[in-house]
Short mmCIF file of C-alpha atoms and ligand atoms in Angstrom, two decimals:
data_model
loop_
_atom_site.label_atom_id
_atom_site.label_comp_id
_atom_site.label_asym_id
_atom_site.label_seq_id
_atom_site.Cartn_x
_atom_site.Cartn_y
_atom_site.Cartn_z
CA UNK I 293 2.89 29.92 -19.35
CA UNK I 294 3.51 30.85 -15.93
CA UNK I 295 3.65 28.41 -12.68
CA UNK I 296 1.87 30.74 -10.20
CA UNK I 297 -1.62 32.67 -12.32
CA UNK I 298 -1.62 29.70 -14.71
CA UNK I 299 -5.58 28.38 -14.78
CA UNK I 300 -7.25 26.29 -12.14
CA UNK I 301 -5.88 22.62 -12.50
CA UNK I 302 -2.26 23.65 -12.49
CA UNK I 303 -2.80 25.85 -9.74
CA UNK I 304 -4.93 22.52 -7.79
CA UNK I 305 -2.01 20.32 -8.92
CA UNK I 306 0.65 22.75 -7.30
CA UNK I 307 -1.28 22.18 -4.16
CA UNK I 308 -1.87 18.79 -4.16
CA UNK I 309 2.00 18.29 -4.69
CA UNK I 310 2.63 20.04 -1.59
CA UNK I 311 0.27 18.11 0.16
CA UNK I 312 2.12 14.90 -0.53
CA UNK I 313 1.00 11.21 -2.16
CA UNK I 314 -2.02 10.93 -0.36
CA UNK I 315 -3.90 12.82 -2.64
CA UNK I 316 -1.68 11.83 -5.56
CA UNK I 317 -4.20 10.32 -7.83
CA UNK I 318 -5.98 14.16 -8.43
CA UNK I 319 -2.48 14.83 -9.78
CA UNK I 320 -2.89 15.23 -13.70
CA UNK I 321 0.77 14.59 -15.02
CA UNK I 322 -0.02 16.76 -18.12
CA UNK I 323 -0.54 19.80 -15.95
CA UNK I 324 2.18 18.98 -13.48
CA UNK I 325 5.06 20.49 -15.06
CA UNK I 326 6.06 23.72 -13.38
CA UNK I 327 7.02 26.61 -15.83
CA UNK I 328 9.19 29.33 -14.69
CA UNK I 329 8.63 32.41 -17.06
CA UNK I 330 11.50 33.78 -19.36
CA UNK I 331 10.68 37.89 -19.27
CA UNK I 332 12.35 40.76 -18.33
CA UNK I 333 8.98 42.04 -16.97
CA UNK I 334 6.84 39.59 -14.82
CA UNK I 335 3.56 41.20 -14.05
CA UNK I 336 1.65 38.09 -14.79
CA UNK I 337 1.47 36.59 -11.56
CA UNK I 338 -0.38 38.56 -9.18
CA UNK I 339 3.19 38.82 -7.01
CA UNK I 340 4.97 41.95 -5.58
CA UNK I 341 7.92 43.58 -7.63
CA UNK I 342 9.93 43.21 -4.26
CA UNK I 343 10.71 40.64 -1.18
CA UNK I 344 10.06 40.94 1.62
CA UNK I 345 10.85 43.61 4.21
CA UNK I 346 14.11 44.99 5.23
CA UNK I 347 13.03 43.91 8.56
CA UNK I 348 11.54 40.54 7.52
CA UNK I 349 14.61 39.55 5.80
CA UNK I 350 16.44 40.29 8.66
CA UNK I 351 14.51 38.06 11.22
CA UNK I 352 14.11 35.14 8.67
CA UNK I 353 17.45 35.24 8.47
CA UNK I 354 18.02 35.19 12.04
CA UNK I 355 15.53 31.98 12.25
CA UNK I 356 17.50 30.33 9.08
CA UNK I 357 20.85 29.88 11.21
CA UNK I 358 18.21 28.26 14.05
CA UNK I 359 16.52 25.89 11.56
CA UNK I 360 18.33 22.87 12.63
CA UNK I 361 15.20 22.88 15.32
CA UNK I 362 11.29 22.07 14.29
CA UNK I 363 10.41 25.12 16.60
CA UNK I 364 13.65 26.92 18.14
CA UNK I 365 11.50 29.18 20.20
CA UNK I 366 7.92 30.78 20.52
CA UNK I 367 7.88 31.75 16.64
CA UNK I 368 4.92 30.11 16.14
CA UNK I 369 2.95 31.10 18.91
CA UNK I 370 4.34 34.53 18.63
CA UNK I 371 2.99 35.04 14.95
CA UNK I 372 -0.75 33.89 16.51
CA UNK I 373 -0.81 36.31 18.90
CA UNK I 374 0.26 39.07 16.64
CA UNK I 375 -1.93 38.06 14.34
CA UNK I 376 -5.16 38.13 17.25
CA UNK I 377 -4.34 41.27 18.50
CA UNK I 378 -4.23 42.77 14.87
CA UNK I 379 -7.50 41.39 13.82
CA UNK I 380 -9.17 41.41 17.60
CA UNK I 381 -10.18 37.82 17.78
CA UNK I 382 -9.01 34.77 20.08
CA UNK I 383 -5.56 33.20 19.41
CA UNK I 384 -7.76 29.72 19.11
CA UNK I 385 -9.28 31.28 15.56
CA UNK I 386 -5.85 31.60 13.86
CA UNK I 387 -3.99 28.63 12.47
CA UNK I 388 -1.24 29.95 10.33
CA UNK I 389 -0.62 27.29 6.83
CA UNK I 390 1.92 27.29 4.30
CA UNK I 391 0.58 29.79 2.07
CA UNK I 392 -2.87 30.06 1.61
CA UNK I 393 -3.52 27.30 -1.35
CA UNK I 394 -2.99 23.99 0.93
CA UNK I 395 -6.17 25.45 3.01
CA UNK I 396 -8.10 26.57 0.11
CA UNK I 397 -7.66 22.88 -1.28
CA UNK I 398 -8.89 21.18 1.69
CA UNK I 399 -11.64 23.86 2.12
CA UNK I 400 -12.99 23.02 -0.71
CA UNK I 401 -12.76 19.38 -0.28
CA UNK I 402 -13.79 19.16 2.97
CA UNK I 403 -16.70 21.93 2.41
CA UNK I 404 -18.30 20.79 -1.61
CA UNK I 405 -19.19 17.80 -2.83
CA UNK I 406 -21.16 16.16 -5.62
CA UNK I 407 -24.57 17.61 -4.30
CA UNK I 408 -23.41 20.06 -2.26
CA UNK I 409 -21.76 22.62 -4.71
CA UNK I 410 -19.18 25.01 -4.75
CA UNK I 411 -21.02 28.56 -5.82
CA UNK I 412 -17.80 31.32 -7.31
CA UNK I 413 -17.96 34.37 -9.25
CA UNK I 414 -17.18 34.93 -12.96
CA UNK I 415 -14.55 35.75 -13.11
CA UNK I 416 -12.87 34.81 -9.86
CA UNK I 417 -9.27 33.54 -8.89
CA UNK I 418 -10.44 29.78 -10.67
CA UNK I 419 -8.33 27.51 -7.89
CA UNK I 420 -11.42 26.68 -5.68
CA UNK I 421 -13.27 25.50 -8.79
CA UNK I 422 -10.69 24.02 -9.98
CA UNK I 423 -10.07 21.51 -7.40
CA UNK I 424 -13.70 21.31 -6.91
CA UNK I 425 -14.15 20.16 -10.54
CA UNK I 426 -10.88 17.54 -10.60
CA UNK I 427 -13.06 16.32 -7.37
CA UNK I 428 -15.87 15.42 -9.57
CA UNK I 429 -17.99 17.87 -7.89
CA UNK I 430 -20.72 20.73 -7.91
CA UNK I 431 -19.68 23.72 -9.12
CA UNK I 432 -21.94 27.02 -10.13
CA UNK I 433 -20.13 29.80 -11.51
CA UNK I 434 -22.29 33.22 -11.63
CA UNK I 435 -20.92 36.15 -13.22
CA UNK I 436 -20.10 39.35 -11.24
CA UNK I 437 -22.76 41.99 -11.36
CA UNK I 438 -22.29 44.13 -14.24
CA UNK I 439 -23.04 47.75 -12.84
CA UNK I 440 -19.93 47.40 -10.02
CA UNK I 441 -18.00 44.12 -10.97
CA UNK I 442 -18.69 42.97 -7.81
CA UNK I 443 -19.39 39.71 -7.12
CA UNK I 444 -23.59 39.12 -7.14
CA UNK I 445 -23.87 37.76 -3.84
CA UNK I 446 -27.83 37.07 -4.38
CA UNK I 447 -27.35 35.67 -7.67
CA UNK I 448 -24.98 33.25 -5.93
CA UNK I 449 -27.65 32.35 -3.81
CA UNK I 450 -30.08 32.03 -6.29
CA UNK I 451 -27.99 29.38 -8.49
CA UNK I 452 -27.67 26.88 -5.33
CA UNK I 453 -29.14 27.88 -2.16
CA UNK I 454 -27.99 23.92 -1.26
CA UNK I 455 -24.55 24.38 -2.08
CA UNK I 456 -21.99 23.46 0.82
CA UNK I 457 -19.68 26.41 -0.02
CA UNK I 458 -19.50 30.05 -1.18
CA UNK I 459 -16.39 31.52 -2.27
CA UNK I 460 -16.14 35.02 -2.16
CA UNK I 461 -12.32 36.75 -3.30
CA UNK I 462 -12.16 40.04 -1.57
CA UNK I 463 -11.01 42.25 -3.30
CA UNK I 464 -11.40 40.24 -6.57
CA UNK I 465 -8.53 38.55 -8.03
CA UNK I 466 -8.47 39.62 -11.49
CA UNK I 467 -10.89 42.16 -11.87
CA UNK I 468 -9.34 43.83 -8.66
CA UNK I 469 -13.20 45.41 -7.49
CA UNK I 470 -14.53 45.33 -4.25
CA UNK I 471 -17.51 43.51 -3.37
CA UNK I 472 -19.73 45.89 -0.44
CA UNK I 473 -19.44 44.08 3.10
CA UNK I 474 -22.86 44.43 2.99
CA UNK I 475 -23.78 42.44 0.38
CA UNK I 476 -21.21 39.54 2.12
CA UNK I 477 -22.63 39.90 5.34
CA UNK I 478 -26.12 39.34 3.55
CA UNK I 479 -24.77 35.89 2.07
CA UNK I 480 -23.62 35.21 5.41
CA UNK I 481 -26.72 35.87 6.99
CA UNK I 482 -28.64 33.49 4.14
CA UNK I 483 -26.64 30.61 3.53
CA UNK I 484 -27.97 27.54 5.31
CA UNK I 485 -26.46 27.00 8.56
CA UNK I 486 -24.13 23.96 7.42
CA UNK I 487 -22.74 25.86 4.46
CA UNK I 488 -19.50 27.57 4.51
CA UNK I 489 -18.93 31.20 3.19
CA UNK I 490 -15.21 31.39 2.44
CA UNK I 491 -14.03 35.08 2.19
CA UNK I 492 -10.16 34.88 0.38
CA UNK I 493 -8.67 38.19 1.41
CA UNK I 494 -5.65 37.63 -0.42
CA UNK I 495 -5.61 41.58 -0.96
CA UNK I 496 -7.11 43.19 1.46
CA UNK I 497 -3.99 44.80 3.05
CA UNK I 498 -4.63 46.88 -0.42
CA UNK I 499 -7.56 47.90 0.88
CA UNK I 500 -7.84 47.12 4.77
CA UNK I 501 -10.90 49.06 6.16
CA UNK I 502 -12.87 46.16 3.31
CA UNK I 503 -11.49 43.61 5.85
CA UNK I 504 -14.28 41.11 6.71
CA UNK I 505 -13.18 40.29 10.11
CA UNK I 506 -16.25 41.74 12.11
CA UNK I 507 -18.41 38.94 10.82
CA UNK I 508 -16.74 36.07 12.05
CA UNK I 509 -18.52 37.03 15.66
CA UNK I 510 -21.81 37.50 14.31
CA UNK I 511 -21.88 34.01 11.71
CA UNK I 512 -20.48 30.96 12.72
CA UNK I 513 -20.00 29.70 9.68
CA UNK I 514 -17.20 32.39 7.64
CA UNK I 515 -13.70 31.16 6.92
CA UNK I 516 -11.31 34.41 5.89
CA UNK I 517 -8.29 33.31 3.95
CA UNK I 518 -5.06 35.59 3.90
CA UNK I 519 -1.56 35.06 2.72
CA UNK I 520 1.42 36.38 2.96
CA UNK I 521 2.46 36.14 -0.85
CA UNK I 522 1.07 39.03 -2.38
CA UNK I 523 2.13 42.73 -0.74
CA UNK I 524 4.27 41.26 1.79
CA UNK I 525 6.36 39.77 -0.99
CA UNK I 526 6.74 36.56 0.40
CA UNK I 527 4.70 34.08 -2.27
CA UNK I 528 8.36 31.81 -2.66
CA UNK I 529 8.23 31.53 1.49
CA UNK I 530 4.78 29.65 1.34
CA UNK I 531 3.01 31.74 5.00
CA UNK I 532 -0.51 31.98 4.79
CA UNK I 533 -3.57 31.95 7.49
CA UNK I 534 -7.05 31.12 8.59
CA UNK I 535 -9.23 33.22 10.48
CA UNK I 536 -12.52 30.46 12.09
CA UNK I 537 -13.62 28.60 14.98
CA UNK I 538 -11.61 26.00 15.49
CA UNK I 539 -14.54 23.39 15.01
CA UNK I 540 -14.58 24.71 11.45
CA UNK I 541 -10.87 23.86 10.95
CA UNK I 542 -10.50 20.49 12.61
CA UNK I 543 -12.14 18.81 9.40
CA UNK I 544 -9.14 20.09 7.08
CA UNK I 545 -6.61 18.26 8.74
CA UNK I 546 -8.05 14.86 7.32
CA UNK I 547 -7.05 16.97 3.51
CA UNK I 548 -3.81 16.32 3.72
CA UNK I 549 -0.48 16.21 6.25
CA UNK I 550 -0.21 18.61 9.40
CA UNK I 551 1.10 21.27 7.60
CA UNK I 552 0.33 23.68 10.47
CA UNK I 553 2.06 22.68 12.21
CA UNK I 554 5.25 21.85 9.93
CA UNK I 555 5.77 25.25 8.91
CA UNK I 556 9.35 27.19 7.79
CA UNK I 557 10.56 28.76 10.54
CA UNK I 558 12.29 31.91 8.57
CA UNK I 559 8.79 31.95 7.18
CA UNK I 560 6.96 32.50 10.07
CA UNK I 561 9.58 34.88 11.63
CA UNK I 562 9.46 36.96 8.34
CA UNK I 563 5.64 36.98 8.67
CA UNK I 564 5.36 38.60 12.45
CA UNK I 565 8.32 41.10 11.30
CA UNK I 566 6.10 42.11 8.38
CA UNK I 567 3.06 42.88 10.76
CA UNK I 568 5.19 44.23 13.43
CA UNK I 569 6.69 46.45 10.67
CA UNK I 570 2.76 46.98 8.70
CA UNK I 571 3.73 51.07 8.34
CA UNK I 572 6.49 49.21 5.31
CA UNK I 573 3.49 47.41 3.94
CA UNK I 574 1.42 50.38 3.67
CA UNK I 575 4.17 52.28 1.82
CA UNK I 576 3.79 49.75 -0.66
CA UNK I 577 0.06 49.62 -0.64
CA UNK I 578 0.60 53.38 -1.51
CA UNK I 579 3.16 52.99 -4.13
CA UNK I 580 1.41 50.05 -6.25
CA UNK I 581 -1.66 52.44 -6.05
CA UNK I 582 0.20 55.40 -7.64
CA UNK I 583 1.60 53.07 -10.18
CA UNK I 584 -1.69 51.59 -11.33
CA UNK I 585 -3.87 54.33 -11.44
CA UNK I 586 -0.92 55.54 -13.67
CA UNK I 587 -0.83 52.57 -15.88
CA UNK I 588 -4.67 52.90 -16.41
CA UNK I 589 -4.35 56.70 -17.30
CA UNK I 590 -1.68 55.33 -19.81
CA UNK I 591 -3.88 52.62 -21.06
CA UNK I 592 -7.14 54.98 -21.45
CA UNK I 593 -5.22 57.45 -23.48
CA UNK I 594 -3.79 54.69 -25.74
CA UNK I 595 -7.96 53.73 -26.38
CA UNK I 596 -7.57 50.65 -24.03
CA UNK I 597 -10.56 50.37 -20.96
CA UNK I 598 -9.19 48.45 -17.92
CA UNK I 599 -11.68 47.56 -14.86
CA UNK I 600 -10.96 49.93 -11.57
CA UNK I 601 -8.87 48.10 -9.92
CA UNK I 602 -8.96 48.64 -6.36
CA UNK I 603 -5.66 46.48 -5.54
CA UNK I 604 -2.21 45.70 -7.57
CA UNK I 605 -4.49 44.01 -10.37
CA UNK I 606 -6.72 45.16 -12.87
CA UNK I 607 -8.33 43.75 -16.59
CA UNK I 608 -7.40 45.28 -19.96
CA UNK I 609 -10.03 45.46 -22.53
CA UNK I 610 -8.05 44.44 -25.72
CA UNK I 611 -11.32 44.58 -27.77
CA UNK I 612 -9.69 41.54 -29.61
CA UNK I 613 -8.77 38.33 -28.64
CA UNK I 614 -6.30 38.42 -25.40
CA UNK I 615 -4.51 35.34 -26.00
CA UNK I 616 -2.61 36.49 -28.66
CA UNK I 617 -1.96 39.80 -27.48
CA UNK I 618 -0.13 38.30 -24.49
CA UNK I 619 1.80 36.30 -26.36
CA UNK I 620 2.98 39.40 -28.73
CA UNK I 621 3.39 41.62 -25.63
CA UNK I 622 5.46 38.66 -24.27
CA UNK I 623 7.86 38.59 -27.21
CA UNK I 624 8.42 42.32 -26.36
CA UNK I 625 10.01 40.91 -22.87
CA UNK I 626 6.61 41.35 -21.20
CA UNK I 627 5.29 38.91 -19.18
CA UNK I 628 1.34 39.81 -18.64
CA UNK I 629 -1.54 37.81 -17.21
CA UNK I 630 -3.88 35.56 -18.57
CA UNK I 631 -7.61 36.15 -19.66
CA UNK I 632 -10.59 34.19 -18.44
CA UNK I 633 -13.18 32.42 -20.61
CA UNK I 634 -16.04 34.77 -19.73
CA UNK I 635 -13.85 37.40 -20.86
CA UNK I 636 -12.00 36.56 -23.64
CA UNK I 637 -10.72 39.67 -24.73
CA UNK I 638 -9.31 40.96 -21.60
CA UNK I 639 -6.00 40.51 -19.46
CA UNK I 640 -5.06 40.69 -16.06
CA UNK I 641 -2.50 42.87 -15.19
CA UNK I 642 -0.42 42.65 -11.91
CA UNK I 643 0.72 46.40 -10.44
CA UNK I 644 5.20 46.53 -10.98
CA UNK I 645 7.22 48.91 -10.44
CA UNK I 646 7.24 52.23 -12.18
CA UNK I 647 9.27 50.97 -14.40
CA UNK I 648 8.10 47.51 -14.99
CA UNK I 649 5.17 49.58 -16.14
CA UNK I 650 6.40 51.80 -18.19
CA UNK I 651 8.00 48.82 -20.17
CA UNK I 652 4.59 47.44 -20.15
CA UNK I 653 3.18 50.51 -21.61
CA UNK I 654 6.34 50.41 -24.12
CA UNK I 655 5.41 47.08 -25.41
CA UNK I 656 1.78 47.73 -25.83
CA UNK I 657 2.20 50.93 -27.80
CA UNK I 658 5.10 48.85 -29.63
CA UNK I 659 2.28 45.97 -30.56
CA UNK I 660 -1.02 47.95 -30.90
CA UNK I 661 -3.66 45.18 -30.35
C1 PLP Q 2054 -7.17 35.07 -4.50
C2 PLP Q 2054 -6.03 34.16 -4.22
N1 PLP Q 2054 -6.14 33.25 -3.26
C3 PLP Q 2054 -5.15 32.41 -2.98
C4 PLP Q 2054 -3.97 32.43 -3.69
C5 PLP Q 2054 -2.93 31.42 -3.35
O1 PLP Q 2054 -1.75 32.01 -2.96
P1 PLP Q 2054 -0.74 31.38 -1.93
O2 PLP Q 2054 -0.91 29.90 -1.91
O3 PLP Q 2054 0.61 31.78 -2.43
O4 PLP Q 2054 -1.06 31.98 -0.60
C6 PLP Q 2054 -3.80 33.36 -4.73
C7 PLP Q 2054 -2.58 33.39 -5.55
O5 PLP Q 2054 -2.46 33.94 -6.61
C8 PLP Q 2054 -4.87 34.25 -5.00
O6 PLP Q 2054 -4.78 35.16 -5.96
#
């Protein structure tokens, strides 16, 4: 129902639409169709409730009136350095992309194969296994460990020590947990040495000291993933990065066009004013955490368990089937997230505003799954 959390194949097709025809014939027309959702309430999509930045408006929209050039000044090379000095590694280990889906895509392509898998947690942001699968090849999901929801990094081992690529979301889109850097540095340090361990860090500005960074000098073979969609409220201005050696990068630009290099310039200014600006981003960090430990109080007084979300997403425990719930919650003007197969009863819920929350609460107390 929505064109942004909908399940894995729409999210691959998305992606393989921005890459362009060569990789047209993955494209499954059925799935193709984007859906924009009809709600007064959109916490369904993993997004945040605002843009971007005062600030980050302000230099995209300085860049906009300079668009007429492919790179009007150091933009690009300014956003690498920023991004280096924030994360204290070499300007050659960040290559910025247009969001972070167009790398995951050709991770995963150029990483997996037929006989040497994908591994992913249960439940897990489903776009890696998604393309993985429309590719025709290996894929081993393992479910997170029950005691922490984190994702069972040995288990994940266990189930292919041959695979070609681990994909670890940090924190975990839906469940919103943590998974120890321990236990990641521990797949790191096990993996065979031509597999990949992909850590997506979509949402780790919710919870920075988790940031994985310190093991990209220690393994040669980790890819971090980060984007610019979620907190910094940008997901419409498609910014995104990798964090590797550059060897490990190279590969991914036979996946698709060289969309590194082609990248919006009011993007990429609104991305460096962001992290120039990062004491606005962690007033929001701060807010959505209010707001959703608030929402599960509410939801645990109504009888409802929700996973401990450690980001601006958590899981419901409907005790029934989630489907319809969302669809009744929907008709209340609520637009919620979706459930995954291992969980059937559950939905995800994406952090608003207070008041996109309390409307949420509204509608649930109004439809009493
Ligand atoms: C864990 C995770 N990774 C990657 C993405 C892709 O986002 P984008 O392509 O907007 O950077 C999402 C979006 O929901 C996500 O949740």
């Amino acid at each position: 129902m929505t064109n942004d959390i909908n399940g894995p194949s729409r999210r691959a097709v998305a992606t393989i639409l921005a890459l362009g025809a060569s990789a047209a014939q993955f494209v499954r027309p059925a799935l193709a169709q984007p859906v924009t959702v009809k709600a007064d309430v959109r916490i369904d999509a993993n997004e945040h409730p605002e843009g971007p930045i005062a600030q980050a408006v302000t230099a995209a929209t300085a860049a906009l009136s300079k668009s007429n050039r492919y790179a009007p000044g150091t933009e690009r090379e300014d956003l690498i350095t920023t991004i280096a000095a924030i994360d204290g590694v070499k300007p050659d280990m960040v290559v910025p992309w247009p969001g972070s889906s167009d790398p995951l895509y050709r991770l995963v392509r150029a990483y997996s194969s037929a006989t040497r898998g994908l591994v992913v947690a249960a439940p897990v942001f489903e776009m890696a296994a998604g393309i993985a699968t429309d590719a025709g090849y290996k894929v081993t999901p393992v479910p997170v460990r029950p005691s922490d929801l984190a994702h069972d990094v040995k288990a994940m081992l266990a189930a292919d020590p041959n695979a070609g690529l681990y994909y670890i979301c940090n924190p975990n889109n839906p469940v919103g947990t943590l998974t120890p850097l321990a236990d990641i540095e521990w797949l790191a340090a096990h993996i065979k040495s031509d597999a990949i361990l992909l850590i997506d860090e979509a949402y780790i500005d919710y919870t920075p000291a988790q940031k994985s960074t310190a093991l990209l000098a220690k393994y040669p073979n980790v890819v971090i993933l980060r984007t610019f969609s979620k907190v910094y409220g940008m997901a419409g201005m498609r910014m995104g990065y990798t964090l590797a050696r550059p060897d490990l990068i190279k590969p991914l630009m036979d996946w698709g066009s060289p969309s590194p290099y082609m990248l919006p310039v009011p993007a990429i200014a609104a991305a460096t004013a962001s992290l120039k600006n990062y004491g606005e981003i962690t007033k929001r960090v701060e807010a959505i955490a209010i707001t959703r430990d608030w929402t599960i109080a509410r939801l645990e007084a109504l009888g409802y368990k929700s996973t401990k979300g450690l980001c601006n997403c958590f899981m419901v425990d409907w005790r029934t089937p989630a489907k319809p719930v969302q669809q009744a919650i929907l008709a209340k003007g609520v637009a919620i997230g979706r459930n995954w197969p291992v969980w059937p009863n559950m939905s995800r819920i994406t952090v608003g505003t207070p008041a996109e929350m309390k409307a949420f609460i509204a509608a649930v107390e109004a439809v009493k799954p």
